[in-house]
Amino acid sequence: MAETKTSGTLPLRQGQIQTQTNTRGIPVAPFVDNVSDYVSSRAEVEPTLRSFQEMISKYQFMEVNTARRAQGLREKIPDIKKTLEMVRFLKLKRDASSSSSITTHFELNDTLYAKASISPAETEEVYLWLGANVMLAYPLPEAEEMLQEKLSAAEASLATCDEDLDFLREQITTLEVATARVYNWDVVQRRKEKAEGKGDDDDDDTGKKRPNG
């Protein structure tokens, strides 16, 4: 379960503000243990269920965005690792004062590669894509440091996304259970009213009008 921080108490009535959040500020869904803490009459059932559904929709929206971001990071991290490994390889060869050249292929486009011969002893810098069609030259030590920082940040962000996804799914499940409990409470109250002669004879146990005939 994701770590939470408390800045207030859970609401006891429909319409009150949820102030408990996780470490990223995502609200914690109300856990309905006692339905009467949330609804005091059947008139409050529909607004409460509507509020729960709105919260579920918001959590699902955040879940989709977080999953998309996590997928982007999963695609980005291998590229960063591959680039970092190449920079470290060139740095190692240069520090070893290797006189032999390296023949390699480098990617120009998704399906286009060019053959190149590299002299490690003469390699002092590399060009790295920064995004938005921007490429910048870095000395090998700075390139290694920058790529390591980017890799660490990306891995930390991915871990955060995965944690938030688990948290969001937990909140959605909590609200689905809350919805079922409030709905079932309404059914029980409807049956009680009907048994006491207060209900509408045309209503069935689901609250819908029975069809004539």
PDB file of C-alpha atoms in Angstrom:
ATOM      1  CA  MET A   1       0.000   0.000   0.000  1.00  0.00           C
ATOM      2  CA  ALA A   2       1.235   3.486  -0.807  1.00  0.00           C
ATOM      3  CA  GLU A   3       2.337   5.697   2.067  1.00  0.00           C
ATOM      4  CA  THR A   4      -0.201   8.302   3.099  1.00  0.00           C
ATOM      5  CA  LYS A   5      -0.030  11.550   4.978  1.00  0.00           C
ATOM      6  CA  THR A   6      -2.919  12.976   6.918  1.00  0.00           C
ATOM      7  CA  SER A   7      -3.867  16.621   6.805  1.00  0.00           C
ATOM      8  CA  GLY A   8      -7.377  16.167   8.154  1.00  0.00           C
ATOM      9  CA  THR A   9     -10.053  13.611   8.881  1.00  0.00           C
ATOM     10  CA  LEU A  10     -12.217  11.551   6.608  1.00  0.00           C
ATOM     11  CA  PRO A  11     -15.639  13.021   5.812  1.00  0.00           C
ATOM     12  CA  LEU A  12     -18.667  11.717   7.661  1.00  0.00           C
ATOM     13  CA  ARG A  13     -21.291  13.224   5.409  1.00  0.00           C
ATOM     14  CA  GLN A  14     -21.804  13.590   1.687  1.00  0.00           C
ATOM     15  CA  GLY A  15     -20.371  16.873   0.408  1.00  0.00           C
ATOM     16  CA  GLN A  16     -17.545  17.220   2.927  1.00  0.00           C
ATOM     17  CA  ILE A  17     -14.003  17.567   1.559  1.00  0.00           C
ATOM     18  CA  GLN A  18     -11.606  14.624   1.514  1.00  0.00           C
ATOM     19  CA  THR A  19      -8.301  15.887   2.924  1.00  0.00           C
ATOM     20  CA  GLN A  20      -6.230  12.718   3.335  1.00  0.00           C
ATOM     21  CA  THR A  21      -3.733  12.173   0.492  1.00  0.00           C
ATOM     22  CA  ASN A  22      -0.805  10.005  -0.534  1.00  0.00           C
ATOM     23  CA  THR A  23       2.721  11.425  -0.792  1.00  0.00           C
ATOM     24  CA  ARG A  24       1.969  12.869  -4.255  1.00  0.00           C
ATOM     25  CA  GLY A  25      -1.193  14.618  -3.099  1.00  0.00           C
ATOM     26  CA  ILE A  26      -3.671  12.129  -4.602  1.00  0.00           C
ATOM     27  CA  PRO A  27      -6.767  12.029  -2.355  1.00  0.00           C
ATOM     28  CA  VAL A  28      -7.573   8.877  -0.426  1.00  0.00           C
ATOM     29  CA  ALA A  29     -11.015   7.452  -1.205  1.00  0.00           C
ATOM     30  CA  PRO A  30     -13.447   7.300   1.731  1.00  0.00           C
ATOM     31  CA  PHE A  31     -13.806   3.836   3.207  1.00  0.00           C
ATOM     32  CA  VAL A  32     -17.439   3.155   3.987  1.00  0.00           C
ATOM     33  CA  ASP A  33     -17.490   0.962   7.066  1.00  0.00           C
ATOM     34  CA  ASN A  34     -20.750   2.281   8.480  1.00  0.00           C
ATOM     35  CA  VAL A  35     -23.122   3.517   5.777  1.00  0.00           C
ATOM     36  CA  SER A  36     -25.031   5.660   8.244  1.00  0.00           C
ATOM     37  CA  ASP A  37     -21.900   7.803   8.599  1.00  0.00           C
ATOM     38  CA  TYR A  38     -22.427   8.877   4.991  1.00  0.00           C
ATOM     39  CA  VAL A  39     -26.186   8.797   4.498  1.00  0.00           C
ATOM     40  CA  SER A  40     -28.851   9.422   7.096  1.00  0.00           C
ATOM     41  CA  SER A  41     -31.839   8.959   4.813  1.00  0.00           C
ATOM     42  CA  ARG A  42     -32.684   7.469   1.436  1.00  0.00           C
ATOM     43  CA  ALA A  43     -32.847  10.996   0.023  1.00  0.00           C
ATOM     44  CA  GLU A  44     -29.055  11.191   0.401  1.00  0.00           C
ATOM     45  CA  VAL A  45     -28.375   7.908  -1.405  1.00  0.00           C
ATOM     46  CA  GLU A  46     -28.504   9.176  -4.984  1.00  0.00           C
ATOM     47  CA  PRO A  47     -26.228  12.234  -4.396  1.00  0.00           C
ATOM     48  CA  THR A  48     -23.783   9.999  -2.506  1.00  0.00           C
ATOM     49  CA  LEU A  49     -23.664   7.390  -5.271  1.00  0.00           C
ATOM     50  CA  ARG A  50     -23.248  10.137  -7.863  1.00  0.00           C
ATOM     51  CA  SER A  51     -20.374  11.604  -5.847  1.00  0.00           C
ATOM     52  CA  PHE A  52     -18.687   8.190  -5.628  1.00  0.00           C
ATOM     53  CA  GLN A  53     -19.035   7.707  -9.382  1.00  0.00           C
ATOM     54  CA  GLU A  54     -17.505  11.121 -10.070  1.00  0.00           C
ATOM     55  CA  MET A  55     -14.555  10.215  -7.829  1.00  0.00           C
ATOM     56  CA  ILE A  56     -14.130   6.874  -9.624  1.00  0.00           C
ATOM     57  CA  SER A  57     -14.050   8.706 -12.966  1.00  0.00           C
ATOM     58  CA  LYS A  58     -11.354  11.075 -11.684  1.00  0.00           C
ATOM     59  CA  TYR A  59      -9.239   8.196 -10.367  1.00  0.00           C
ATOM     60  CA  GLN A  60      -9.612   6.372 -13.685  1.00  0.00           C
ATOM     61  CA  PHE A  61      -8.522   9.508 -15.553  1.00  0.00           C
ATOM     62  CA  MET A  62      -5.420   9.781 -13.355  1.00  0.00           C
ATOM     63  CA  GLU A  63      -4.774   6.053 -13.795  1.00  0.00           C
ATOM     64  CA  VAL A  64      -4.784   6.347 -17.602  1.00  0.00           C
ATOM     65  CA  ASN A  65      -2.417   9.355 -17.559  1.00  0.00           C
ATOM     66  CA  THR A  66      -0.074   7.729 -15.043  1.00  0.00           C
ATOM     67  CA  ALA A  67       0.002   4.471 -17.029  1.00  0.00           C
ATOM     68  CA  ARG A  68       0.813   6.414 -20.202  1.00  0.00           C
ATOM     69  CA  ARG A  69       3.660   8.214 -18.437  1.00  0.00           C
ATOM     70  CA  ALA A  70       5.001   4.930 -17.041  1.00  0.00           C
ATOM     71  CA  GLN A  71       4.952   3.387 -20.504  1.00  0.00           C
ATOM     72  CA  GLY A  72       6.903   6.346 -21.894  1.00  0.00           C
ATOM     73  CA  LEU A  73       9.523   5.917 -19.182  1.00  0.00           C
ATOM     74  CA  ARG A  74       9.806   2.178 -19.860  1.00  0.00           C
ATOM     75  CA  GLU A  75      10.568   2.964 -23.483  1.00  0.00           C
ATOM     76  CA  LYS A  76      12.993   5.767 -22.599  1.00  0.00           C
ATOM     77  CA  ILE A  77      15.080   4.014 -19.929  1.00  0.00           C
ATOM     78  CA  PRO A  78      16.654   1.360 -22.240  1.00  0.00           C
ATOM     79  CA  ASP A  79      17.781   4.109 -24.642  1.00  0.00           C
ATOM     80  CA  ILE A  80      19.421   6.043 -21.804  1.00  0.00           C
ATOM     81  CA  LYS A  81      21.144   2.887 -20.569  1.00  0.00           C
ATOM     82  CA  LYS A  82      22.430   2.054 -24.047  1.00  0.00           C
ATOM     83  CA  THR A  83      23.812   5.562 -24.528  1.00  0.00           C
ATOM     84  CA  LEU A  84      25.411   5.551 -21.079  1.00  0.00           C
ATOM     85  CA  GLU A  85      27.076   2.205 -21.774  1.00  0.00           C
ATOM     86  CA  MET A  86      28.542   3.563 -25.028  1.00  0.00           C
ATOM     87  CA  VAL A  87      29.880   6.698 -23.334  1.00  0.00           C
ATOM     88  CA  ARG A  88      31.506   4.579 -20.619  1.00  0.00           C
ATOM     89  CA  PHE A  89      32.989   2.272 -23.269  1.00  0.00           C
ATOM     90  CA  LEU A  90      34.536   5.215 -25.144  1.00  0.00           C
ATOM     91  CA  LYS A  91      35.815   6.732 -21.907  1.00  0.00           C
ATOM     92  CA  LEU A  92      37.375   3.416 -20.884  1.00  0.00           C
ATOM     93  CA  LYS A  93      39.099   3.004 -24.253  1.00  0.00           C
ATOM     94  CA  ARG A  94      40.378   6.580 -24.201  1.00  0.00           C
ATOM     95  CA  ASP A  95      41.703   6.256 -20.640  1.00  0.00           C
ATOM     96  CA  ALA A  96      43.474   3.051 -21.660  1.00  0.00           C
ATOM     97  CA  SER A  97      45.186   5.010 -24.467  1.00  0.00           C
ATOM     98  CA  SER A  98      44.038   2.453 -27.002  1.00  0.00           C
ATOM     99  CA  SER A  99      45.637   3.132 -30.373  1.00  0.00           C
ATOM    100  CA  SER A 100      43.412   0.784 -32.336  1.00  0.00           C
ATOM    101  CA  SER A 101      40.357   2.252 -34.001  1.00  0.00           C
ATOM    102  CA  ILE A 102      36.838   0.979 -33.476  1.00  0.00           C
ATOM    103  CA  THR A 103      34.587   0.191 -36.413  1.00  0.00           C
ATOM    104  CA  THR A 104      30.937   0.557 -35.617  1.00  0.00           C
ATOM    105  CA  HIS A 105      27.522   1.417 -37.024  1.00  0.00           C
ATOM    106  CA  PHE A 106      25.536   4.314 -35.643  1.00  0.00           C
ATOM    107  CA  GLU A 107      21.859   4.986 -36.129  1.00  0.00           C
ATOM    108  CA  LEU A 108      20.838   7.857 -38.378  1.00  0.00           C
ATOM    109  CA  ASN A 109      17.156   6.977 -38.379  1.00  0.00           C
ATOM    110  CA  ASP A 110      14.904   4.126 -37.292  1.00  0.00           C
ATOM    111  CA  THR A 111      16.066   1.897 -40.168  1.00  0.00           C
ATOM    112  CA  LEU A 112      19.140   3.775 -41.411  1.00  0.00           C
ATOM    113  CA  TYR A 113      22.664   3.183 -40.107  1.00  0.00           C
ATOM    114  CA  ALA A 114      26.080   4.491 -41.145  1.00  0.00           C
ATOM    115  CA  LYS A 115      29.471   2.817 -40.782  1.00  0.00           C
ATOM    116  CA  ALA A 116      32.109   4.755 -38.871  1.00  0.00           C
ATOM    117  CA  SER A 117      35.664   4.338 -37.656  1.00  0.00           C
ATOM    118  CA  ILE A 118      36.395   5.856 -34.226  1.00  0.00           C
ATOM    119  CA  SER A 119      39.779   6.516 -32.655  1.00  0.00           C
ATOM    120  CA  PRO A 120      39.225   6.296 -28.860  1.00  0.00           C
ATOM    121  CA  ALA A 121      42.469   8.121 -28.069  1.00  0.00           C
ATOM    122  CA  GLU A 122      41.209  11.172 -29.975  1.00  0.00           C
ATOM    123  CA  THR A 123      37.651  11.058 -28.639  1.00  0.00           C
ATOM    124  CA  GLU A 124      37.154  13.855 -26.140  1.00  0.00           C
ATOM    125  CA  GLU A 125      33.430  14.537 -26.468  1.00  0.00           C
ATOM    126  CA  VAL A 126      30.160  13.071 -27.686  1.00  0.00           C
ATOM    127  CA  TYR A 127      26.979  14.632 -29.054  1.00  0.00           C
ATOM    128  CA  LEU A 128      23.783  13.797 -27.220  1.00  0.00           C
ATOM    129  CA  TRP A 129      20.185  14.392 -28.242  1.00  0.00           C
ATOM    130  CA  LEU A 130      18.403  16.518 -25.636  1.00  0.00           C
ATOM    131  CA  GLY A 131      15.010  16.418 -27.324  1.00  0.00           C
ATOM    132  CA  ALA A 132      13.090  18.847 -29.536  1.00  0.00           C
ATOM    133  CA  ASN A 133      15.662  18.208 -32.303  1.00  0.00           C
ATOM    134  CA  VAL A 134      18.439  19.653 -30.133  1.00  0.00           C
ATOM    135  CA  MET A 135      21.874  18.001 -29.984  1.00  0.00           C
ATOM    136  CA  LEU A 136      24.653  19.210 -27.717  1.00  0.00           C
ATOM    137  CA  ALA A 137      28.333  18.289 -27.379  1.00  0.00           C
ATOM    138  CA  TYR A 138      29.510  17.025 -23.965  1.00  0.00           C
ATOM    139  CA  PRO A 139      32.989  16.052 -22.765  1.00  0.00           C
ATOM    140  CA  LEU A 140      32.963  12.346 -21.943  1.00  0.00           C
ATOM    141  CA  PRO A 141      33.011  12.767 -18.116  1.00  0.00           C
ATOM    142  CA  GLU A 142      30.158  15.312 -18.247  1.00  0.00           C
ATOM    143  CA  ALA A 143      28.182  13.124 -20.638  1.00  0.00           C
ATOM    144  CA  GLU A 144      28.530  10.153 -18.294  1.00  0.00           C
ATOM    145  CA  GLU A 145      27.456  12.211 -15.285  1.00  0.00           C
ATOM    146  CA  MET A 146      24.492  13.751 -17.097  1.00  0.00           C
ATOM    147  CA  LEU A 147      23.279  10.404 -18.460  1.00  0.00           C
ATOM    148  CA  GLN A 148      23.599   8.762 -15.054  1.00  0.00           C
ATOM    149  CA  GLU A 149      21.514  11.550 -13.509  1.00  0.00           C
ATOM    150  CA  LYS A 150      18.883  11.169 -16.242  1.00  0.00           C
ATOM    151  CA  LEU A 151      18.791   7.414 -15.761  1.00  0.00           C
ATOM    152  CA  SER A 152      18.405   7.703 -11.990  1.00  0.00           C
ATOM    153  CA  ALA A 153      15.660  10.305 -12.373  1.00  0.00           C
ATOM    154  CA  ALA A 154      13.798   8.202 -14.952  1.00  0.00           C
ATOM    155  CA  GLU A 155      13.982   5.061 -12.804  1.00  0.00           C
ATOM    156  CA  ALA A 156      12.779   7.004  -9.758  1.00  0.00           C
ATOM    157  CA  SER A 157       9.898   8.460 -11.778  1.00  0.00           C
ATOM    158  CA  LEU A 158       8.936   5.002 -13.025  1.00  0.00           C
ATOM    159  CA  ALA A 159       8.908   3.654  -9.475  1.00  0.00           C
ATOM    160  CA  THR A 160       6.686   6.575  -8.447  1.00  0.00           C
ATOM    161  CA  CYS A 161       4.317   5.913 -11.361  1.00  0.00           C
ATOM    162  CA  ASP A 162       4.050   2.225 -10.457  1.00  0.00           C
ATOM    163  CA  GLU A 163       3.361   3.115  -6.827  1.00  0.00           C
ATOM    164  CA  ASP A 164       0.704   5.655  -7.828  1.00  0.00           C
ATOM    165  CA  LEU A 165      -0.931   3.141 -10.174  1.00  0.00           C
ATOM    166  CA  ASP A 166      -1.257   0.645  -7.318  1.00  0.00           C
ATOM    167  CA  PHE A 167      -2.643   3.402  -5.093  1.00  0.00           C
ATOM    168  CA  LEU A 168      -5.168   4.578  -7.704  1.00  0.00           C
ATOM    169  CA  ARG A 169      -6.422   1.052  -8.367  1.00  0.00           C
ATOM    170  CA  GLU A 170      -6.838   0.554  -4.627  1.00  0.00           C
ATOM    171  CA  GLN A 171      -8.915   3.737  -4.369  1.00  0.00           C
ATOM    172  CA  ILE A 172     -11.104   2.683  -7.300  1.00  0.00           C
ATOM    173  CA  THR A 173     -11.750  -0.677  -5.627  1.00  0.00           C
ATOM    174  CA  THR A 174     -12.526   1.064  -2.326  1.00  0.00           C
ATOM    175  CA  LEU A 175     -15.086   3.306  -4.019  1.00  0.00           C
ATOM    176  CA  GLU A 176     -16.664   0.398  -5.878  1.00  0.00           C
ATOM    177  CA  VAL A 177     -17.120  -1.385  -2.546  1.00  0.00           C
ATOM    178  CA  ALA A 178     -18.502   1.833  -1.021  1.00  0.00           C
ATOM    179  CA  THR A 179     -20.959   2.171  -3.900  1.00  0.00           C
ATOM    180  CA  ALA A 180     -22.183  -1.399  -3.403  1.00  0.00           C
ATOM    181  CA  ARG A 181     -22.614  -0.895   0.346  1.00  0.00           C
ATOM    182  CA  VAL A 182     -24.611   2.307  -0.024  1.00  0.00           C
ATOM    183  CA  TYR A 183     -26.754   0.750  -2.766  1.00  0.00           C
ATOM    184  CA  ASN A 184     -27.420  -2.348  -0.655  1.00  0.00           C
ATOM    185  CA  TRP A 185     -28.267  -0.149   2.331  1.00  0.00           C
ATOM    186  CA  ASP A 186     -30.821   1.648   0.164  1.00  0.00           C
ATOM    187  CA  VAL A 187     -32.368  -1.676  -0.871  1.00  0.00           C
ATOM    188  CA  VAL A 188     -32.671  -2.760   2.774  1.00  0.00           C
ATOM    189  CA  GLN A 189     -34.255   0.565   3.748  1.00  0.00           C
ATOM    190  CA  ARG A 190     -36.677   0.299   0.848  1.00  0.00           C
ATOM    191  CA  ARG A 191     -37.743  -3.157   1.967  1.00  0.00           C
ATOM    192  CA  LYS A 192     -38.221  -1.935   5.543  1.00  0.00           C
ATOM    193  CA  GLU A 193     -40.402   0.926   4.361  1.00  0.00           C
ATOM    194  CA  LYS A 194     -42.425  -1.432   2.205  1.00  0.00           C
ATOM    195  CA  ALA A 195     -42.886  -3.835   5.124  1.00  0.00           C
ATOM    196  CA  GLU A 196     -44.105  -0.927   7.240  1.00  0.00           C
ATOM    197  CA  GLY A 197     -46.508   0.109   4.505  1.00  0.00           C
ATOM    198  CA  LYS A 198     -44.574   3.284   3.678  1.00  0.00           C
ATOM    199  CA  GLY A 199     -43.160   2.172   0.331  1.00  0.00           C
ATOM    200  CA  ASP A 200     -44.670   2.360  -3.116  1.00  0.00           C
ATOM    201  CA  ASP A 201     -46.226  -0.957  -4.087  1.00  0.00           C
ATOM    202  CA  ASP A 202     -45.171  -0.329  -7.662  1.00  0.00           C
ATOM    203  CA  ASP A 203     -41.489  -0.278  -6.642  1.00  0.00           C
ATOM    204  CA  ASP A 204     -39.437  -3.435  -6.786  1.00  0.00           C
ATOM    205  CA  ASP A 205     -36.368  -4.098  -4.607  1.00  0.00           C
ATOM    206  CA  THR A 206     -34.059  -2.285  -6.976  1.00  0.00           C
ATOM    207  CA  GLY A 207     -35.940   0.969  -6.664  1.00  0.00           C
ATOM    208  CA  LYS A 208     -37.287   0.829 -10.193  1.00  0.00           C
ATOM    209  CA  LYS A 209     -40.937   1.045 -11.089  1.00  0.00           C
ATOM    210  CA  ARG A 210     -42.452  -2.306 -11.873  1.00  0.00           C
ATOM    211  CA  PRO A 211     -43.942  -2.499 -15.350  1.00  0.00           C
ATOM    212  CA  ASN A 212     -47.699  -2.774 -15.553  1.00  0.00           C
ATOM    213  CA  GLY A 213     -49.292  -6.028 -16.636  1.00  0.00           C
TER     214      GLY A 213
END
